Tab-separated table of C-alpha atoms in Angstrom:
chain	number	residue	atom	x	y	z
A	1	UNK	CA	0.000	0.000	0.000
A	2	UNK	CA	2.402	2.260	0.983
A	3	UNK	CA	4.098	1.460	-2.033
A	4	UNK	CA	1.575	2.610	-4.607
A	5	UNK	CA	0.951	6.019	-2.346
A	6	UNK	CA	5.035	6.368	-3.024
A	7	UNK	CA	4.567	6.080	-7.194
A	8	UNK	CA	1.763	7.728	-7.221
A	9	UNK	CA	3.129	11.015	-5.595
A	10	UNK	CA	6.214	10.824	-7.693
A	11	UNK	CA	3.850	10.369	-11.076
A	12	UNK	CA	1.989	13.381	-9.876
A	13	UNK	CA	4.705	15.244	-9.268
A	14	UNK	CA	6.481	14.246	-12.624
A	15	UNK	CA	3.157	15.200	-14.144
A	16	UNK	CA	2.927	18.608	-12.491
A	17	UNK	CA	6.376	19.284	-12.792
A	18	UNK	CA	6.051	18.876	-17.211
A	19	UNK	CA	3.091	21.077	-17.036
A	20	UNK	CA	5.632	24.026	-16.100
A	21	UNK	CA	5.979	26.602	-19.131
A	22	UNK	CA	9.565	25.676	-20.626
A	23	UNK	CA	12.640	27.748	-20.449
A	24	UNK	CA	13.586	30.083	-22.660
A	25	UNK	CA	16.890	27.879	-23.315
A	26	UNK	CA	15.436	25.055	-23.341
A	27	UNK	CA	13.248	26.095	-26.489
A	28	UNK	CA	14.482	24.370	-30.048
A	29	UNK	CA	13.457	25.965	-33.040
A	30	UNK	CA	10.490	24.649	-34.961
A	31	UNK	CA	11.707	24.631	-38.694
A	32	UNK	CA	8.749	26.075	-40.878
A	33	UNK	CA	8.328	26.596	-44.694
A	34	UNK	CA	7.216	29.702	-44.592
A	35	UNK	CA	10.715	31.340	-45.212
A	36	UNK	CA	10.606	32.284	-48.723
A	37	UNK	CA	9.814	35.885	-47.863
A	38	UNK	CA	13.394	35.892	-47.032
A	39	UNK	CA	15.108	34.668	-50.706
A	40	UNK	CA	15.896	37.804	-52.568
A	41	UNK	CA	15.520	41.134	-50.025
A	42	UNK	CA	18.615	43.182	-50.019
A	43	UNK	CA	21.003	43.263	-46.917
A	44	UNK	CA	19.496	46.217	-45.439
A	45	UNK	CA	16.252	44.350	-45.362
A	46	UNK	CA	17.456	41.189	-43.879
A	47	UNK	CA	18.963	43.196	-41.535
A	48	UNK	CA	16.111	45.265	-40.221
A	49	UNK	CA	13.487	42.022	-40.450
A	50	UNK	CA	16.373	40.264	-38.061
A	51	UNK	CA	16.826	43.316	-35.735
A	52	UNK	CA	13.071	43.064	-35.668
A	53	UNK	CA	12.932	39.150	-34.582
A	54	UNK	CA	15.381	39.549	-32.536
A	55	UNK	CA	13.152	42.112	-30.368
A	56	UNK	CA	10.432	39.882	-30.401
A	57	UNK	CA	12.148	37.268	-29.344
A	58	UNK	CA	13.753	39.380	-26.590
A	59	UNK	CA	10.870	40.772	-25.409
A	60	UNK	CA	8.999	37.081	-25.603
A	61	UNK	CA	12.074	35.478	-23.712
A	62	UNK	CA	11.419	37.587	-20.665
A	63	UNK	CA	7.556	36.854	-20.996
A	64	UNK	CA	8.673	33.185	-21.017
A	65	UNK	CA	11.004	33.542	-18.020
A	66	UNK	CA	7.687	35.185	-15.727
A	67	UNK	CA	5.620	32.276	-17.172
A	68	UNK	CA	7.737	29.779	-15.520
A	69	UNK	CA	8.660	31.349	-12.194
A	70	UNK	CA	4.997	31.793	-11.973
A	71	UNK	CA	4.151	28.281	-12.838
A	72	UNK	CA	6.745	27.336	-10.235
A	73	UNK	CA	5.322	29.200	-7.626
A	74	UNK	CA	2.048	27.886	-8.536
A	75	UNK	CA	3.063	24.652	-8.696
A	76	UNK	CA	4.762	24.760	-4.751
A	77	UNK	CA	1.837	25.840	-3.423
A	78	UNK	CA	-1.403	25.068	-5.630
A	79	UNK	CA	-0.243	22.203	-7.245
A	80	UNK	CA	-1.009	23.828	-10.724
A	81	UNK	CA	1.129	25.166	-13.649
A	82	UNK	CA	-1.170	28.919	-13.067
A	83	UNK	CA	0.716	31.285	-15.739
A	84	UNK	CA	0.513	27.977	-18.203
A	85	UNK	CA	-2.854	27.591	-17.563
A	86	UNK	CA	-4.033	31.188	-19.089
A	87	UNK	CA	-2.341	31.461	-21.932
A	88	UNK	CA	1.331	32.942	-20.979
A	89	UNK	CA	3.477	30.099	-22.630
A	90	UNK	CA	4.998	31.283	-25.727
A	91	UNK	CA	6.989	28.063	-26.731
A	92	UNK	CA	5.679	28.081	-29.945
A	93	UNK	CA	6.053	31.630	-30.659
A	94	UNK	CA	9.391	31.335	-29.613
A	95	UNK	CA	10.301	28.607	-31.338
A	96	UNK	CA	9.123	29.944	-34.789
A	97	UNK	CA	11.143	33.652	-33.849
A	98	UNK	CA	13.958	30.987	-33.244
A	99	UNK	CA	13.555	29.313	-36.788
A	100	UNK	CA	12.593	32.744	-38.466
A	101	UNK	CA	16.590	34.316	-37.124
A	102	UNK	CA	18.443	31.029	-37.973
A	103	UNK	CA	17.195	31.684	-41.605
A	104	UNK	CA	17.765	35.471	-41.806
A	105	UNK	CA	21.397	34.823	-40.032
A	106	UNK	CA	22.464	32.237	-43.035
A	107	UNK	CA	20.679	34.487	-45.556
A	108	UNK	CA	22.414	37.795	-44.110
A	109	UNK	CA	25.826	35.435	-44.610
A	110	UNK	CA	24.874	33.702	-47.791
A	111	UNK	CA	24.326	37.349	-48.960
A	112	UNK	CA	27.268	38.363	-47.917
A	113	UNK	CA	25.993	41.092	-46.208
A	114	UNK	CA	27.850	43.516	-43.398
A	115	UNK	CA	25.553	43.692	-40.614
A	116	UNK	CA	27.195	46.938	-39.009
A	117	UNK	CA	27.065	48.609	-42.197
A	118	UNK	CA	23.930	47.479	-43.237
A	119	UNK	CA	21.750	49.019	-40.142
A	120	UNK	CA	23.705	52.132	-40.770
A	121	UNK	CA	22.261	52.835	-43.735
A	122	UNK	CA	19.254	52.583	-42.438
């Protein structure tokens, strides 16, 4: 008896513990095929869409990072992923932004393009 009580305290926790937003780091990209936008634009282009990822991401990052110490608050004393629960994971977002800068970094390279010099002329 006392046996089953042990496994199924550590399956709940194990349960609750995966409902807990993801970190930030922990995110992999999700590669998508909606990257053709990309093929073509000029280096100041590339340059601003990236510098404009890269914000979103930022910004999204730190939204992730609440998300989870709020989930892990939750979780200690409600027993419930709260933050996860209405609506403030972003994993997916993130991990599109993630795919969308891999692409503009190789097409900024592929191009050839000087990032310094390129938001200058902005």
């Amino acid at each position: 008896m006392k046996a089953s009580w042990t496994c199924a305290a550590l399956g709940a926790v194990c349960f609750i513990i995966t409902a807990c937003a993801t970190a930030p780091q922990d995110i992999v990209p999700r590669p998508s095929d909606d990257v053709s936008e990309y093929r073509g634009l000029s280096c100041p282009s590339l340059v601003a869409d990236a510098t404009q990822v890269q914000g979103r991401l930022d910004r999204l990052d730190a939204a992730q990072r609440r998300t989870r110490t709020i989930d892990t608050f939750g979780v200690a004393l409600l027993f419930v992923p709260v933050a996860s629960l209405f609506g403030g994971n972003h994993e997916g977002e993130i991990a599109d932004l993630m795919w969308r800068e891999h692409v503009l970094q190789r097409q900024i390279r592929e191009g050839q393009c000087d990032f310094t010099r390129a938001a200058q002329s902005q």
